[in-house]
PDB file of C-alpha atoms in Angstrom:
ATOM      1  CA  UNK S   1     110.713 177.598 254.980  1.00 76.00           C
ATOM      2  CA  UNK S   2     111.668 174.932 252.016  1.00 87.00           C
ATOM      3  CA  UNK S   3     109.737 172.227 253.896  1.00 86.00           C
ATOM      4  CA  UNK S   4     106.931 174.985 254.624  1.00 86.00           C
ATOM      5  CA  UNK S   5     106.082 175.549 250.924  1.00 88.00           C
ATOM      6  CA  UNK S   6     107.038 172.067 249.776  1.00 92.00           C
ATOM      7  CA  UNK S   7     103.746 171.023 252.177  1.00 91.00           C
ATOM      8  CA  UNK S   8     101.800 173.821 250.743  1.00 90.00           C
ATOM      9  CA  UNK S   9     101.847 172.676 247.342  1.00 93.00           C
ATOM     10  CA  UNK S  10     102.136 168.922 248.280  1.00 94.00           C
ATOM     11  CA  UNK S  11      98.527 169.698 250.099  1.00 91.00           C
ATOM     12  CA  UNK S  12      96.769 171.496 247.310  1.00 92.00           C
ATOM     13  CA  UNK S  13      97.868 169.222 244.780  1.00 94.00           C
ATOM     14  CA  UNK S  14      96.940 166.036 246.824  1.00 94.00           C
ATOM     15  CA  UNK S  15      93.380 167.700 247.137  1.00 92.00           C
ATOM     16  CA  UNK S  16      92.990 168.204 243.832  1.00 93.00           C
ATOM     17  CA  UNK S  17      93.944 164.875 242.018  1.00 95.00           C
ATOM     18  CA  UNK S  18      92.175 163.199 244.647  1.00 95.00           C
ATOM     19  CA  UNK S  19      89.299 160.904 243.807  1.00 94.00           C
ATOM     20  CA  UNK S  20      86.498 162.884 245.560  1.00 92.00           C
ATOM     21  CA  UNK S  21      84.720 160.795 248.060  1.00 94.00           C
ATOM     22  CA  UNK S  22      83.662 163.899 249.840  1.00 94.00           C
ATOM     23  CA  UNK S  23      82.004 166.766 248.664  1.00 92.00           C
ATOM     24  CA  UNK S  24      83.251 170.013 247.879  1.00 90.00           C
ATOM     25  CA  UNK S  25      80.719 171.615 250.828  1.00 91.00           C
ATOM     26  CA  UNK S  26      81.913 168.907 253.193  1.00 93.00           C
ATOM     27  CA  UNK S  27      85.670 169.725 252.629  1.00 92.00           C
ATOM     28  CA  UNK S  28      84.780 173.529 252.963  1.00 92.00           C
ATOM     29  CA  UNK S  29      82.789 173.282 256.182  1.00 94.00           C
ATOM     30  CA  UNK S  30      85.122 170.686 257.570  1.00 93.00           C
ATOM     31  CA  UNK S  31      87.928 172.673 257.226  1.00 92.00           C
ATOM     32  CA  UNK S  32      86.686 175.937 258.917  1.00 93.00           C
ATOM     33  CA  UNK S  33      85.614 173.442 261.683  1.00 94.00           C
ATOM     34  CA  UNK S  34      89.971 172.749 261.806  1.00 91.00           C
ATOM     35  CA  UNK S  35      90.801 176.205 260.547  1.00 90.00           C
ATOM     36  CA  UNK S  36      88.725 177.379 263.785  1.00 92.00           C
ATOM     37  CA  UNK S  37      89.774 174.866 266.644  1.00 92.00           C
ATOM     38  CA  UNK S  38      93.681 175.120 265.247  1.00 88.00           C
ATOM     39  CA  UNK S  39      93.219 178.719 265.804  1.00 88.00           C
ATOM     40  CA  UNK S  40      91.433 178.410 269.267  1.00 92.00           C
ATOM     41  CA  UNK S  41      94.400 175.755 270.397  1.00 92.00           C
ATOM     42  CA  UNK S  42      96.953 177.791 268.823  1.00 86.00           C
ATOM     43  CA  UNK S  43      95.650 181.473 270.430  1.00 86.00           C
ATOM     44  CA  UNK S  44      96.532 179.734 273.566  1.00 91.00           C
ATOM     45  CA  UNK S  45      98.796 177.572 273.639  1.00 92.00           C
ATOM     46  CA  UNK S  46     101.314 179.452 271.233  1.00 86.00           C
ATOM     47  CA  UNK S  47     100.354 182.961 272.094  1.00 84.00           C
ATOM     48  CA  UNK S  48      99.004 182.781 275.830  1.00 88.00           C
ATOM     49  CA  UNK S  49     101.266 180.381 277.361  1.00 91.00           C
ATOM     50  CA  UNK S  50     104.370 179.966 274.265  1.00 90.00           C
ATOM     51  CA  UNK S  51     104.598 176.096 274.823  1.00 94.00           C
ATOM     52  CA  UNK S  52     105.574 175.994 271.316  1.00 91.00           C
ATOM     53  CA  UNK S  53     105.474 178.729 268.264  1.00 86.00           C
ATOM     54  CA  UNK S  54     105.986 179.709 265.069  1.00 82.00           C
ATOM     55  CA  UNK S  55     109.421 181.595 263.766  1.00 79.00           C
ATOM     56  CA  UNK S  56     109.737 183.629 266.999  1.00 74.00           C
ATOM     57  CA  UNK S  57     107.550 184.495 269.866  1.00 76.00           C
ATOM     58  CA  UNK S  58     105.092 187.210 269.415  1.00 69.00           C
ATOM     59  CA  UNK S  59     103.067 188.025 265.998  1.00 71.00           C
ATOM     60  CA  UNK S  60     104.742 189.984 263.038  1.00 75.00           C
ATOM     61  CA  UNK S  61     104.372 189.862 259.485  1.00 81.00           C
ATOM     62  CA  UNK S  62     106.161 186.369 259.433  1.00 80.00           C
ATOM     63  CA  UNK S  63     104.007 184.512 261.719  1.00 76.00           C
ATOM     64  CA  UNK S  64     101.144 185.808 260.005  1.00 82.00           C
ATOM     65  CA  UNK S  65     102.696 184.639 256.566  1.00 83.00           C
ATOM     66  CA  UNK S  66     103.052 180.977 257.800  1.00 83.00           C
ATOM     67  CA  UNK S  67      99.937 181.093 259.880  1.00 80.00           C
ATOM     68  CA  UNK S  68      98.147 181.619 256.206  1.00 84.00           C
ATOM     69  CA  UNK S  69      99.798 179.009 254.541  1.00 86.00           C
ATOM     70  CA  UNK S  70      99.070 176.875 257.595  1.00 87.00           C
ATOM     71  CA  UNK S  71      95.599 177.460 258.357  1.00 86.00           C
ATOM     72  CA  UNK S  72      94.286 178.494 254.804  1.00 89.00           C
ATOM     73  CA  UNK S  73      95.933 175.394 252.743  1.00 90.00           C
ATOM     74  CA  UNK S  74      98.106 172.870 254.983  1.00 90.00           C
ATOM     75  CA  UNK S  75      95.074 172.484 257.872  1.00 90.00           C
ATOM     76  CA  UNK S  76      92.012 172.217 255.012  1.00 91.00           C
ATOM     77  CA  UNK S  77      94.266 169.436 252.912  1.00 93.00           C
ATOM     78  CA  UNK S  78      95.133 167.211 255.248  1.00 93.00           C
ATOM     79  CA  UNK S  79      91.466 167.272 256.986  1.00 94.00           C
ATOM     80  CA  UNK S  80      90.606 166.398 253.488  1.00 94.00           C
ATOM     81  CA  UNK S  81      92.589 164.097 252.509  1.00 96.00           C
ATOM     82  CA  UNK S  82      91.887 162.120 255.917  1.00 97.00           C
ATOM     83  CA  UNK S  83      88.168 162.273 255.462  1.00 97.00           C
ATOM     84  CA  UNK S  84      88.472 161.569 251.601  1.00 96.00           C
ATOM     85  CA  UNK S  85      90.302 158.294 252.430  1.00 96.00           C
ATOM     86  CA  UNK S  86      88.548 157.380 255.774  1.00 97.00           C
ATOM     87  CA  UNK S  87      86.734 153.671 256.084  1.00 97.00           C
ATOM     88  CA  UNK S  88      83.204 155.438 257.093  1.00 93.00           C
ATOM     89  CA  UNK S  89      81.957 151.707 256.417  1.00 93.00           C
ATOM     90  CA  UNK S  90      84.705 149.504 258.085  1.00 96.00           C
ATOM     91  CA  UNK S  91      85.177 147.627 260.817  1.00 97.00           C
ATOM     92  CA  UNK S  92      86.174 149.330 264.037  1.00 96.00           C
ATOM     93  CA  UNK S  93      89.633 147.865 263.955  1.00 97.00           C
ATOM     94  CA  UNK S  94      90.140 148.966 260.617  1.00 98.00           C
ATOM     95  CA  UNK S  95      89.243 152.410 261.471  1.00 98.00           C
ATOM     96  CA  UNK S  96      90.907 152.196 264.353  1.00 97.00           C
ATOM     97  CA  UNK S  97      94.430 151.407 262.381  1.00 98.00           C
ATOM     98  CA  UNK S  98      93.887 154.124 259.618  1.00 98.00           C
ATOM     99  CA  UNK S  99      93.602 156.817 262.332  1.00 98.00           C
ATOM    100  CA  UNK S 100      96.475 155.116 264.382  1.00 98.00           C
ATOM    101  CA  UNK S 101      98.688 155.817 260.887  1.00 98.00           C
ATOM    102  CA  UNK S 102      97.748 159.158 260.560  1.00 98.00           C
ATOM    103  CA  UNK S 103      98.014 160.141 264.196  1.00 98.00           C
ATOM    104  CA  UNK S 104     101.788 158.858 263.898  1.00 98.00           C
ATOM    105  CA  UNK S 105     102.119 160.554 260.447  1.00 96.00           C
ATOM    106  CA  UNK S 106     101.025 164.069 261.387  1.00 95.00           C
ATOM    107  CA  UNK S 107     103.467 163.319 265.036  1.00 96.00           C
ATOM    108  CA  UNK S 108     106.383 162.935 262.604  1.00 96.00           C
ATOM    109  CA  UNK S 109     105.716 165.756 260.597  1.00 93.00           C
ATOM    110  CA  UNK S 110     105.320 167.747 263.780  1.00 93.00           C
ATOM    111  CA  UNK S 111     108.673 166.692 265.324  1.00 94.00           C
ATOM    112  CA  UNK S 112     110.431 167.224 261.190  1.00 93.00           C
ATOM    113  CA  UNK S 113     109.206 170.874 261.067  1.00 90.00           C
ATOM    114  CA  UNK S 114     110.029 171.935 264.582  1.00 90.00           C
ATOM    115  CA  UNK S 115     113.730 170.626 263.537  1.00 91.00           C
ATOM    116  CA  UNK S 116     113.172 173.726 261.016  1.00 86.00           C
ATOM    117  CA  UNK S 117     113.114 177.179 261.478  1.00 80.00           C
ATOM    118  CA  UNK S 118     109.033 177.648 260.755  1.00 81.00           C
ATOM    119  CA  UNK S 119     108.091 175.439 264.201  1.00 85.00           C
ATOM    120  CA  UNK S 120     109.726 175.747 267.636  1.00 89.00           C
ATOM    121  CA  UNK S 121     108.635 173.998 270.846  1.00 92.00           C
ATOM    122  CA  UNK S 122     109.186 175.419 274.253  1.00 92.00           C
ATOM    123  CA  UNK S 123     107.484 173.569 276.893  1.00 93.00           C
ATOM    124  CA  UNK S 124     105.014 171.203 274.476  1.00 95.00           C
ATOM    125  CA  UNK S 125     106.896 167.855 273.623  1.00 95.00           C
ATOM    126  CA  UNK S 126     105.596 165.804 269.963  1.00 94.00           C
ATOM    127  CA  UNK S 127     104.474 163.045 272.763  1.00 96.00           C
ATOM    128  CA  UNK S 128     101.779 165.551 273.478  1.00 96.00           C
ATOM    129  CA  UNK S 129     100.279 165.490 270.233  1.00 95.00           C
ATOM    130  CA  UNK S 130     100.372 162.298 269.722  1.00 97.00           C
ATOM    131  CA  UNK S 131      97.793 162.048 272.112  1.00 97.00           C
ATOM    132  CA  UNK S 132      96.020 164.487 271.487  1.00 96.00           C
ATOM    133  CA  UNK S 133      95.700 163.865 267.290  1.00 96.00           C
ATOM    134  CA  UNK S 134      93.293 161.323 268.151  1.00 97.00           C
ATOM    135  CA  UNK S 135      90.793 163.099 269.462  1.00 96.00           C
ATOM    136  CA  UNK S 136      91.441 165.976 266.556  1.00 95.00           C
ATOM    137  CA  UNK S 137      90.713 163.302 263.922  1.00 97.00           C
ATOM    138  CA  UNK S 138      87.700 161.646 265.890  1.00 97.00           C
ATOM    139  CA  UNK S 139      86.250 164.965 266.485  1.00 96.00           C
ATOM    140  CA  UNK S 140      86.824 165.773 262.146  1.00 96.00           C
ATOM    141  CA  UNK S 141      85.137 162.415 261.374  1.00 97.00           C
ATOM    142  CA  UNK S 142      82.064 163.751 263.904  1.00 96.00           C
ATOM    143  CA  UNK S 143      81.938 166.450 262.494  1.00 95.00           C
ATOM    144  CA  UNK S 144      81.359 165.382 259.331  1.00 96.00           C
ATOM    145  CA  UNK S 145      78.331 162.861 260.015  1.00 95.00           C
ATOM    146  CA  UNK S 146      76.919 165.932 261.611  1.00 94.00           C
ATOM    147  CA  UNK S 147      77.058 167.991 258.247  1.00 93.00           C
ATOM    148  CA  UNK S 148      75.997 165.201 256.495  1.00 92.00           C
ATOM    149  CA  UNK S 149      73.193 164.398 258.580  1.00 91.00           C
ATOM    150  CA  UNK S 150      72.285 168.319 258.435  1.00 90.00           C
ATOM    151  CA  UNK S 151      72.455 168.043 254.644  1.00 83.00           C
ATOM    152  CA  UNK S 152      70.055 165.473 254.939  1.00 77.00           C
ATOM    153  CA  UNK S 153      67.544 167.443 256.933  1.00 79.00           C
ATOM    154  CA  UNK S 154      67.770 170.530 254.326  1.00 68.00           C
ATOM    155  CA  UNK S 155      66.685 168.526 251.359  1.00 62.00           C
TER     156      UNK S 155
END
């Protein structure tokens, strides 16, 4: 749980001492685009099928406490803090190698907390995520030309 709320303030903090290159509507609607797709993946692949899990199978009071912190200030941070920082206007390569370091980041962070008692895997292995962070981030940075270009339209 230590590592749990150590992230939680790590995130909020990082968020807000940040240099904003985003705006504060961006970060909001990007992060109930990965507040809702966490949930979807989560709904089945920790509740229908249990390949992995948080504190012990099922839903109680616990889960629900950790799913909060999770979803409400972990998930939001870290979507920000990648789109804050990522090279909208660099070369391919570039962008390329800033997702490749977060993609191995968030794996290790993964693998850390299901050595605690918050995460648990079953039948899902960190190699999983690893490839499937990239198209997570990809579909973040998409997802944020799209608000921008709707942003556009409404002025």
């Amino acid at each position: 749980m230590v590592l749990l709320i150590l992230t939680t303030v790590i995130s909020i903090l990082s968020v807000l001492v940040m240099p904003k290159r985003i705006s504060w509507i961006e970060i909001y609607t990007t992060s109930l685009f990965v507040m809702f797709l966490g949930s979807v993946v989560d709904i089945y692949l920790d509740v229908k099928y249990d390949f992995y899990g948080f504190v012990t199978k099922g839903v109680d009071f616990e889960y629900l406490l950790i799913f909060i912190l999770i979803f409400i200030f972990i998930y939001p941070a870290t979507n920000s803090v990648f789109l804050n920082f990522y090279p909208q206007s660099k070369s391919l390569s570039r962008k390329a190698l800033y997702l490749t370091v977060w993609v191995i980041l968030t794996t290790l962070f993964e693998y850390v907390s299901g050595q605690t008692e918050v995460f648990y895997y079953n039948e899902w292995k960190p190699i999983y995520s690893f490839f499937c962070y990239p198209f997570l981030y990809i579909a973040m940075v998409l997802n944020l030309k799209m608000i921008r270009r709707l942003q556009v339209i409404d002025k």
